[in-house]
Short mmCIF file of N, CA, C and O in Angstrom, two decimals:
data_model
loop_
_atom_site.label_atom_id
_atom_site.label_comp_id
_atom_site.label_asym_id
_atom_site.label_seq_id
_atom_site.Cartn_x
_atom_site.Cartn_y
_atom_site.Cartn_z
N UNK A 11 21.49 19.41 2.08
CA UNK A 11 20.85 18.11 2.02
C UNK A 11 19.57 18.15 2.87
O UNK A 11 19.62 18.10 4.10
N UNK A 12 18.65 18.22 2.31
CA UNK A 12 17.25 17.75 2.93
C UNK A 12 16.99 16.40 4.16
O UNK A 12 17.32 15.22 4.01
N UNK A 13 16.46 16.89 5.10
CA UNK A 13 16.01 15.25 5.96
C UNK A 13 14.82 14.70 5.07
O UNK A 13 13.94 15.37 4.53
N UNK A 14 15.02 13.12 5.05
CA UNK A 14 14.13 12.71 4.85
C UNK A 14 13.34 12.16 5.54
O UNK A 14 13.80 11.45 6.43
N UNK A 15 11.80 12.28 5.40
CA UNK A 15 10.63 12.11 6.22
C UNK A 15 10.82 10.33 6.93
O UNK A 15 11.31 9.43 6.25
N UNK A 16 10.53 10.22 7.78
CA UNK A 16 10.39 8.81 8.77
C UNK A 16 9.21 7.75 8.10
O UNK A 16 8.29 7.50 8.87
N UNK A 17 9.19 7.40 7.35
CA UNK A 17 7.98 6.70 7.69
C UNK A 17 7.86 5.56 8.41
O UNK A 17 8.62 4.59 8.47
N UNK A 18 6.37 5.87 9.21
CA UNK A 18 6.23 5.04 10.06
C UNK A 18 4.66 4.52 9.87
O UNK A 18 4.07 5.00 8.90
N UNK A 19 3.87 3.50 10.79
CA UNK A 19 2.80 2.49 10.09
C UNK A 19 2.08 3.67 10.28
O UNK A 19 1.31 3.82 9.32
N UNK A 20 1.97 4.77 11.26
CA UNK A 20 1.51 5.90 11.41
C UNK A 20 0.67 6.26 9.97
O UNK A 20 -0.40 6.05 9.40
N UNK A 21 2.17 7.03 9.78
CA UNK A 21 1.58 7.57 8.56
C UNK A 21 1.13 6.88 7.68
O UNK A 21 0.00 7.27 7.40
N UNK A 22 1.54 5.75 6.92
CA UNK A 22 1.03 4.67 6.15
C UNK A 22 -0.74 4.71 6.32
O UNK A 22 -1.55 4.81 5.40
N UNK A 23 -1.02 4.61 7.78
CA UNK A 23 -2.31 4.20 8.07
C UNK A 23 -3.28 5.96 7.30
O UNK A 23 -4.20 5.66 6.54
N UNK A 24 -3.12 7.15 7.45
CA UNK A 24 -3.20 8.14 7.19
C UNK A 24 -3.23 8.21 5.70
O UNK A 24 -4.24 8.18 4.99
N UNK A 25 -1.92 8.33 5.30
CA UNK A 25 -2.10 7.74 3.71
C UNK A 25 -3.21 6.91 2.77
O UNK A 25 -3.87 7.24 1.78
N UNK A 26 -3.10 5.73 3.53
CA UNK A 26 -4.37 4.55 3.10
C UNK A 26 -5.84 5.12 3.44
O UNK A 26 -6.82 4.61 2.88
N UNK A 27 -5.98 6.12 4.31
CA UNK A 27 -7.38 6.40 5.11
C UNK A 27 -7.60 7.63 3.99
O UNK A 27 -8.81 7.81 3.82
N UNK A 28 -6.87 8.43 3.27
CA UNK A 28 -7.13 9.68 2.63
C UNK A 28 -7.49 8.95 0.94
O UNK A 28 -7.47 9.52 -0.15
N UNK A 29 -7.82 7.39 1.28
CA UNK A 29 -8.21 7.51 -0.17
C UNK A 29 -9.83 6.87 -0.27
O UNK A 29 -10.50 6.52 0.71
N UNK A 30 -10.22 6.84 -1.57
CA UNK A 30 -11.77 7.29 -0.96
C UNK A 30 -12.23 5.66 -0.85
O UNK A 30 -12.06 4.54 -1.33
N UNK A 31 -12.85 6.34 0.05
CA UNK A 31 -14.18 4.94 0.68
C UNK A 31 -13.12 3.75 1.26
O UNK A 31 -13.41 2.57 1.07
N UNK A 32 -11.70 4.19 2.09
CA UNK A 32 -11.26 3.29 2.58
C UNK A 32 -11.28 2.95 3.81
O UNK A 32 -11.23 3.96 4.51
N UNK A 33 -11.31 2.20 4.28
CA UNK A 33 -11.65 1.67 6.29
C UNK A 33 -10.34 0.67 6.58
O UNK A 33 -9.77 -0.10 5.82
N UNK A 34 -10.17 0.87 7.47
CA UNK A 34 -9.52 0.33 8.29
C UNK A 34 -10.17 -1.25 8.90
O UNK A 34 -11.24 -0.96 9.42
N UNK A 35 -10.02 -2.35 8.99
CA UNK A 35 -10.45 -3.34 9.92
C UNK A 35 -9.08 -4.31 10.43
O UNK A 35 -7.99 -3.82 10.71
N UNK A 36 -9.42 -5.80 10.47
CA UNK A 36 -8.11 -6.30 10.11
C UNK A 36 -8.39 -7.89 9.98
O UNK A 36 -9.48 -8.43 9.79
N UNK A 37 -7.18 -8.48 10.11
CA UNK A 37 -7.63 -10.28 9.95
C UNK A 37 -6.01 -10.49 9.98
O UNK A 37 -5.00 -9.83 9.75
N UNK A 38 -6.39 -11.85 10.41
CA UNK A 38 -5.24 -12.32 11.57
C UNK A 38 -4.55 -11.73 11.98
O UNK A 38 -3.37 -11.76 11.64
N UNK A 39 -5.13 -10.86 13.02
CA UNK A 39 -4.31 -9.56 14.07
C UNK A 39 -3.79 -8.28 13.43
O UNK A 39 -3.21 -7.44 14.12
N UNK A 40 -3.99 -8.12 12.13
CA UNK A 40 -3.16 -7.66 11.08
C UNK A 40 -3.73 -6.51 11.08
O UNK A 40 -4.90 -6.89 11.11
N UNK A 41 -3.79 -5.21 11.07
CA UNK A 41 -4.25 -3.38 10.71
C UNK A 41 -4.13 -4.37 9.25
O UNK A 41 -3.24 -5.18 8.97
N UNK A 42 -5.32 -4.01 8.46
CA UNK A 42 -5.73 -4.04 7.35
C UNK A 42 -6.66 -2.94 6.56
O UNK A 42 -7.81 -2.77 6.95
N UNK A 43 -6.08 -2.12 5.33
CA UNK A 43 -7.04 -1.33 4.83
C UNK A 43 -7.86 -1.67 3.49
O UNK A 43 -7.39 -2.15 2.46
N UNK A 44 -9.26 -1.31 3.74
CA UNK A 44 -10.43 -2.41 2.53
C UNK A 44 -10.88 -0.65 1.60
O UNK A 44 -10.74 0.54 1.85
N UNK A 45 -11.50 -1.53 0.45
CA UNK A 45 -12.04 -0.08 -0.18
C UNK A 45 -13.22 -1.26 -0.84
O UNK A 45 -13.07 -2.11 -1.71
N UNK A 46 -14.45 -0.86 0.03
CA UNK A 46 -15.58 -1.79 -0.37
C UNK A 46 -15.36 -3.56 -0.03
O UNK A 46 -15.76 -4.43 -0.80
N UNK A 47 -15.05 -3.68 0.53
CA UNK A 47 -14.51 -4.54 1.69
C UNK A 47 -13.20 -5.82 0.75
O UNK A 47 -13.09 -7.04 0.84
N UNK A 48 -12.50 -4.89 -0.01
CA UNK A 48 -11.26 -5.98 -0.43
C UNK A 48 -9.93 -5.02 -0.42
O UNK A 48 -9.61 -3.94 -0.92
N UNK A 49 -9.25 -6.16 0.53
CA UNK A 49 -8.06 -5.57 1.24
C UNK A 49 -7.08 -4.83 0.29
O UNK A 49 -6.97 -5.39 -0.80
N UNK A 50 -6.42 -3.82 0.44
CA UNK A 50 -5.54 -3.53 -0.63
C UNK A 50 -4.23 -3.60 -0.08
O UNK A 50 -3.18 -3.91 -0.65
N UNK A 51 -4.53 -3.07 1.73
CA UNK A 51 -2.54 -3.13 1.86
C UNK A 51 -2.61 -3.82 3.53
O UNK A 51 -3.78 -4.08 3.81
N UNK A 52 -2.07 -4.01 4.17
CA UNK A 52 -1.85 -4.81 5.34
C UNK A 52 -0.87 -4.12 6.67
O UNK A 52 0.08 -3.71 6.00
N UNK A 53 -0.69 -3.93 7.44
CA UNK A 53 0.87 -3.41 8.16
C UNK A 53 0.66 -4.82 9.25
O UNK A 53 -0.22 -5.12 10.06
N UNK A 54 1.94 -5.47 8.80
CA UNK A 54 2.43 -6.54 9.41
C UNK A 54 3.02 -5.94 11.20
O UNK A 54 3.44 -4.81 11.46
N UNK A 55 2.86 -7.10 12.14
CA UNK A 55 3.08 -6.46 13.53
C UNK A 55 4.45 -5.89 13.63
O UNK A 55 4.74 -5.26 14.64
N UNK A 56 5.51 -6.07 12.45
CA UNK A 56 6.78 -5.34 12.98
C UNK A 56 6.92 -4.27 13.11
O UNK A 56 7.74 -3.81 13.91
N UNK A 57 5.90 -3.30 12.08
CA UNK A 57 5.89 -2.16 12.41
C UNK A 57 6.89 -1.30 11.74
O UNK A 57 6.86 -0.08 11.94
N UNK A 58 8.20 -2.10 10.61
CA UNK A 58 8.76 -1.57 9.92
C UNK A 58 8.24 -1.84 8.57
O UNK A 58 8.76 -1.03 7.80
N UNK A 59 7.48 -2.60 7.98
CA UNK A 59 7.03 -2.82 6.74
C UNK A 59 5.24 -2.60 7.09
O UNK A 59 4.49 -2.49 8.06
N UNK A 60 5.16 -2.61 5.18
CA UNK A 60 3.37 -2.74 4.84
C UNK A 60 3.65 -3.57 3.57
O UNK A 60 4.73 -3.60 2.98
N UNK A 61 2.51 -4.27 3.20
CA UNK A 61 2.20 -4.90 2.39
C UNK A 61 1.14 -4.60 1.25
O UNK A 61 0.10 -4.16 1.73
N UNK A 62 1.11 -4.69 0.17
CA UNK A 62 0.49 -3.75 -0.86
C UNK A 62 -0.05 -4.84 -1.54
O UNK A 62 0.58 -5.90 -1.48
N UNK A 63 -1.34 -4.81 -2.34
CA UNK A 63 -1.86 -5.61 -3.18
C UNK A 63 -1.78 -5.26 -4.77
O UNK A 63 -2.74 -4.66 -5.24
N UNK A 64 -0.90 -5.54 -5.46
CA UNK A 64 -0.49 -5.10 -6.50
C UNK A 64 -0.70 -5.89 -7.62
O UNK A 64 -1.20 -6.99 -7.38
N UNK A 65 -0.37 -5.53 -9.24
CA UNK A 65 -0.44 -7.10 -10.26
C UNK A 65 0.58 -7.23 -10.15
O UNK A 65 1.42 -6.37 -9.90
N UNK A 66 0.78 -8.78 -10.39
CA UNK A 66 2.51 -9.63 -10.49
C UNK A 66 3.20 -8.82 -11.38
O UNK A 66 4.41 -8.73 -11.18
N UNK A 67 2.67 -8.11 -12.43
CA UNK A 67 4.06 -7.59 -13.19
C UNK A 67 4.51 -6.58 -12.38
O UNK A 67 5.70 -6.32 -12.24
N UNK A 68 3.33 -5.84 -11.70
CA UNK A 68 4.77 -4.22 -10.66
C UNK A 68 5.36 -5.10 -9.92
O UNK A 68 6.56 -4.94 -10.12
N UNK A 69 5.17 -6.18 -8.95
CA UNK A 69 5.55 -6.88 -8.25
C UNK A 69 7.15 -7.40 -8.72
O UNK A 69 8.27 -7.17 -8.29
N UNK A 70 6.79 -7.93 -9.45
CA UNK A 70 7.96 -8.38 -10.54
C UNK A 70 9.22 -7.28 -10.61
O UNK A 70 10.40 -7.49 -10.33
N UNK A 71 8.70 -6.27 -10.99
CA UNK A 71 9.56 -5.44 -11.90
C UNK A 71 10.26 -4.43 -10.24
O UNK A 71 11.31 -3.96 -9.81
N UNK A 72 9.37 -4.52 -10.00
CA UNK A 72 9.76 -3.37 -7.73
C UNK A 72 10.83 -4.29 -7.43
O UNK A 72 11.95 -3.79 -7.30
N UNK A 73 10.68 -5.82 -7.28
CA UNK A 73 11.77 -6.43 -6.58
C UNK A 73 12.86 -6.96 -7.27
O UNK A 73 13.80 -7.58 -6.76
N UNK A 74 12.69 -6.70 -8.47
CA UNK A 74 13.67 -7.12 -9.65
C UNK A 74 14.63 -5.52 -9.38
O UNK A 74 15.85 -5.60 -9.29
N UNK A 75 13.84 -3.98 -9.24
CA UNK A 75 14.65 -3.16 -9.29
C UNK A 75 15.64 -2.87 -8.06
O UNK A 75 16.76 -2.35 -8.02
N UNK A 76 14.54 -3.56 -6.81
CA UNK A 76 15.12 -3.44 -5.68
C UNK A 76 14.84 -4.15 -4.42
O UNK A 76 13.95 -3.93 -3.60
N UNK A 77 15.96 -5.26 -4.41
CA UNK A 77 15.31 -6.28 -3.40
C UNK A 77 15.86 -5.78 -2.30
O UNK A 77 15.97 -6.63 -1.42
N UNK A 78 16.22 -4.78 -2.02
CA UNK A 78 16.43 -4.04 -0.46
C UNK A 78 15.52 -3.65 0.04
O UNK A 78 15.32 -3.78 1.24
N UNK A 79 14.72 -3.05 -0.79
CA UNK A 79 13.37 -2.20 -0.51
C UNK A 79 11.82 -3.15 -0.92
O UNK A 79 10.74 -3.05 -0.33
N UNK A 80 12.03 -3.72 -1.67
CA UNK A 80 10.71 -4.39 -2.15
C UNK A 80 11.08 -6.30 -2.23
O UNK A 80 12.10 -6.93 -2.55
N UNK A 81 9.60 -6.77 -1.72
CA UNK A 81 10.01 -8.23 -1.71
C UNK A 81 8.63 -8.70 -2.03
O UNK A 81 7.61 -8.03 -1.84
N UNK A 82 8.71 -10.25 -2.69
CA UNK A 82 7.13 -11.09 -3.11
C UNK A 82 6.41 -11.49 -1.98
O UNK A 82 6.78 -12.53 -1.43
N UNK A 83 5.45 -10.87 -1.52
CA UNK A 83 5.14 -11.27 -0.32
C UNK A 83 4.34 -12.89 -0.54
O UNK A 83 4.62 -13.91 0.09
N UNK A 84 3.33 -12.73 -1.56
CA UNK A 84 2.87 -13.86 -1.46
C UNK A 84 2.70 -13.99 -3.18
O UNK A 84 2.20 -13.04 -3.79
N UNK A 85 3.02 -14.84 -3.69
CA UNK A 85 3.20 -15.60 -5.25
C UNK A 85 3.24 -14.43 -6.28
O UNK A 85 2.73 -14.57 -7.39
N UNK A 86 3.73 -13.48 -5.95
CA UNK A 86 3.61 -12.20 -7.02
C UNK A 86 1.85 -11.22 -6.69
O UNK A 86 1.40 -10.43 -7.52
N UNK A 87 1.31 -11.44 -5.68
CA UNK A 87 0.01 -10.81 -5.56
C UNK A 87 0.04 -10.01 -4.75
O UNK A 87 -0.97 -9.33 -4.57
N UNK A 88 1.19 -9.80 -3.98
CA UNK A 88 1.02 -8.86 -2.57
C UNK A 88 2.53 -8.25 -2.73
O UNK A 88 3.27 -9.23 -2.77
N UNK A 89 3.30 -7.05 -2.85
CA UNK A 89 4.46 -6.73 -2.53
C UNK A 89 5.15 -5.90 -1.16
O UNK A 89 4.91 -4.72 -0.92
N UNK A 90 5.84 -6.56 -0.53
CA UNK A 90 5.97 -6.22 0.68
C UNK A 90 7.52 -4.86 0.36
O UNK A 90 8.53 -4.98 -0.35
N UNK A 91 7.02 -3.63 1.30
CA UNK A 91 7.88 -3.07 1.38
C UNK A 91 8.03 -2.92 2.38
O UNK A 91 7.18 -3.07 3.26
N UNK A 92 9.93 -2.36 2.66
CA UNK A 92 10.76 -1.97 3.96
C UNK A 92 9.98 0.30 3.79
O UNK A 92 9.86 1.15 2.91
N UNK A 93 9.70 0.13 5.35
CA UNK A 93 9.61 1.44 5.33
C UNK A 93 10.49 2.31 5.41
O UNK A 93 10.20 3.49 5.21
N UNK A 94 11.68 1.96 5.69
CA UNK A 94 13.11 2.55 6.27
C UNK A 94 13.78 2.86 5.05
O UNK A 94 14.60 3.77 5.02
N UNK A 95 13.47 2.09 3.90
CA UNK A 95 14.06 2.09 2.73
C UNK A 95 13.54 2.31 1.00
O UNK A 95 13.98 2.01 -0.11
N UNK A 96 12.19 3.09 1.64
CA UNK A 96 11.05 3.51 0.39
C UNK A 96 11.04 5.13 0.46
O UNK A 96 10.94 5.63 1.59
N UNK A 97 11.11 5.90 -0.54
CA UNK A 97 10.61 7.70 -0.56
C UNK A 97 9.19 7.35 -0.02
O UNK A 97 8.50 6.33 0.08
N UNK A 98 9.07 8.94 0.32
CA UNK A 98 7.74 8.98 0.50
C UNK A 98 6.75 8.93 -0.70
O UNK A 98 5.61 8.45 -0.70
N UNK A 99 7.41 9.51 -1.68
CA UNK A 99 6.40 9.93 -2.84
C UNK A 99 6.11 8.36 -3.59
O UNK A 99 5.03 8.02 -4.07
N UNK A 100 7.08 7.72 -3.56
CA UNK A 100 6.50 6.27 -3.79
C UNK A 100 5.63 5.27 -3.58
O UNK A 100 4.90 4.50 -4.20
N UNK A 101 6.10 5.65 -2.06
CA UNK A 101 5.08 4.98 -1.21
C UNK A 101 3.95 5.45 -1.58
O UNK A 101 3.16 4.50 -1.60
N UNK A 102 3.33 6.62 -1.95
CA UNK A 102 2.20 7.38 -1.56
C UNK A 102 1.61 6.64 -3.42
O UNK A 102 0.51 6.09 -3.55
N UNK A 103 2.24 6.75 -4.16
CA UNK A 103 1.66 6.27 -5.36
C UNK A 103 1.83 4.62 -5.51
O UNK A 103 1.51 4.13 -6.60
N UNK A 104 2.23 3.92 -4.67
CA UNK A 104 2.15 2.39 -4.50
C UNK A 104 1.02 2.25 -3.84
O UNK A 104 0.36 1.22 -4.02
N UNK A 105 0.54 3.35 -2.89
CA UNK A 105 -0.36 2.88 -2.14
C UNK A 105 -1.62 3.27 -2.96
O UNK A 105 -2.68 2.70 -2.70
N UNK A 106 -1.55 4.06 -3.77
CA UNK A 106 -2.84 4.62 -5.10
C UNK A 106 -2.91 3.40 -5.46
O UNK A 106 -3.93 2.73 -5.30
N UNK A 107 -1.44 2.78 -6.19
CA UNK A 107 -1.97 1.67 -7.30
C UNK A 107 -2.70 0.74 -6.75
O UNK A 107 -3.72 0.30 -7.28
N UNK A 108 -2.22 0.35 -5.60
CA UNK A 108 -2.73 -0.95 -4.56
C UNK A 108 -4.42 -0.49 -4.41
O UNK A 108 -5.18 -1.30 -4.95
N UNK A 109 -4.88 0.32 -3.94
CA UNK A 109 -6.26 1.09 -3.87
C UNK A 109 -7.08 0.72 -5.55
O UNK A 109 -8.21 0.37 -5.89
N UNK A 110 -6.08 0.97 -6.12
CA UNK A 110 -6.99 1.00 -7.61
C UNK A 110 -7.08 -0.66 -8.52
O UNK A 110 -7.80 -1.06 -9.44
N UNK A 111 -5.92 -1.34 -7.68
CA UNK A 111 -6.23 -2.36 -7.84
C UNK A 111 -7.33 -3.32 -7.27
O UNK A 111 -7.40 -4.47 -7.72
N UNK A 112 -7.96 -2.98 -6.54
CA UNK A 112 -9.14 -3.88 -5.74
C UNK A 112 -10.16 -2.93 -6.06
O UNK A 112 -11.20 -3.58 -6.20
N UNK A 113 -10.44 -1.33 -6.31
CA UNK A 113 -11.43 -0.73 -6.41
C UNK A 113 -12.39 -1.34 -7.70
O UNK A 113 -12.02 -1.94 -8.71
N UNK A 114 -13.51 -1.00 -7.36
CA UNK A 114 -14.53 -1.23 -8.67
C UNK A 114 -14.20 0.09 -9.55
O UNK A 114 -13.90 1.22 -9.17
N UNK A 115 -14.33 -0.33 -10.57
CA UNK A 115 -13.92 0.04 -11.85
C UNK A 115 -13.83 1.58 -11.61
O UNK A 115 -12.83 2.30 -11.58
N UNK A 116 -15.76 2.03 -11.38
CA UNK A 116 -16.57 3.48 -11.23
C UNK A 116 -15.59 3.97 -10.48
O UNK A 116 -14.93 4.88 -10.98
N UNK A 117 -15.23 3.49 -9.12
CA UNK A 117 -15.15 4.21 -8.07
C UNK A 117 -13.23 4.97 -8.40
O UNK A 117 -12.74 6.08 -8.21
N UNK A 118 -12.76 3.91 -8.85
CA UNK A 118 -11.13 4.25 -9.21
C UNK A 118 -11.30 5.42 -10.45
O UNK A 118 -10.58 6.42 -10.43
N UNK A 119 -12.21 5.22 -11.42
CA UNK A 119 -12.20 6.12 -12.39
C UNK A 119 -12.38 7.57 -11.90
O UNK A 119 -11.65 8.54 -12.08
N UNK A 120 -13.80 7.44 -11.09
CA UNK A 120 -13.89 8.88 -10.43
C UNK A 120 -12.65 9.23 -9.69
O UNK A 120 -12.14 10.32 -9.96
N UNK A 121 -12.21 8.64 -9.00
CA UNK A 121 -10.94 8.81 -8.29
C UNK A 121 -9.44 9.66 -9.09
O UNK A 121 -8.61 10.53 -8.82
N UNK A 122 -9.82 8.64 -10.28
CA UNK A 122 -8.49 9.32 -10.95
C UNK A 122 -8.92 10.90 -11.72
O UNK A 122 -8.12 11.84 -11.83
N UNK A 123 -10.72 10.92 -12.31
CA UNK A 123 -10.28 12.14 -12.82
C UNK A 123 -10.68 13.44 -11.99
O UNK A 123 -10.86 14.57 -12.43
N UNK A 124 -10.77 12.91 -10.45
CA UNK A 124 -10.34 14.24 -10.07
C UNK A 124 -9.19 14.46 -8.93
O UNK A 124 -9.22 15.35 -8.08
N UNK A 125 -7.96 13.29 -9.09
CA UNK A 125 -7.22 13.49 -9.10
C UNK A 125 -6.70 12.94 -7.88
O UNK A 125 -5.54 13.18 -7.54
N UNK A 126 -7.62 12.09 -7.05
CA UNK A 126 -7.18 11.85 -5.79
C UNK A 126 -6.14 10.76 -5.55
O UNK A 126 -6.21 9.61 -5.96
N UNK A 127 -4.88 11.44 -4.62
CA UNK A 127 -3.73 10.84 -4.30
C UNK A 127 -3.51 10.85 -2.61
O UNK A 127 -3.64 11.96 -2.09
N UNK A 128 -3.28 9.99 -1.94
CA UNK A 128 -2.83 10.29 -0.53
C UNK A 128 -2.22 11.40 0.01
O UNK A 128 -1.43 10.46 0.10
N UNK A 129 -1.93 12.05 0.29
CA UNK A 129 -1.35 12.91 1.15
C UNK A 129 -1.26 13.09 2.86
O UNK A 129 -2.17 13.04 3.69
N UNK A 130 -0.21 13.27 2.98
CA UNK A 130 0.86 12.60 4.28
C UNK A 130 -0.41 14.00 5.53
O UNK A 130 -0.22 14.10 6.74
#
């Protein structure tokens, strides 16, 4: 049986920073990451969750598959996950979609065809 990796806001923050043209700032006290200055994911002060900017239907369908791990953060526009209770490899492509959801069109396209994904 394999260990599985910890995640922590650590890495999250690392993750979010390896995708392109993303910064770090924040708003209401909040570590917030922007790609051309619109937020895509958040790490709330507990320090066990992040928050993702997603469309209502993944939103929908994440906490419909698993409300242990995934919850509506705000009206179906934001999905909040437990870090204690997400793979890594999920995380790492939730945090793509969230990125590609706020990116301008160009910038996500280039992104996808040469292939760029977070890495831990």
């Amino acid at each position: 049986m394999s260990a599985r990796r910890r995640i922590t806001p650590a890495l999250v923050r690392r993750l979010a920073l390896a995708l392109p043209e993303t910064i770090e700032s924040s708003h209401f006290s909040r570590p917030d990451f922007r790609v051309r200055n619109k937020i895509f994911a958040t790490l709330p002060p507990d320090g066990q969750t992040v928050v993702l900017r997603l469309a209502p239907a993944d939103v929908d369908a994440l906490v419909s598959a698993a409300q242990a791990t995934f919850w509506n953060e705000w009206r179906g526009r934001w999905l909040g996950i437990r870090l204690d209770r997400v793979a890594l490899p999920v995380l790492r492509d939730l945090l793509a979609d969230a990125w590609r959801t706020v990116a301008p069109k160009r910038l996500a396209a280039a992104a996808k065809t040469s292939g760029t994904k977070p890495r831990p």
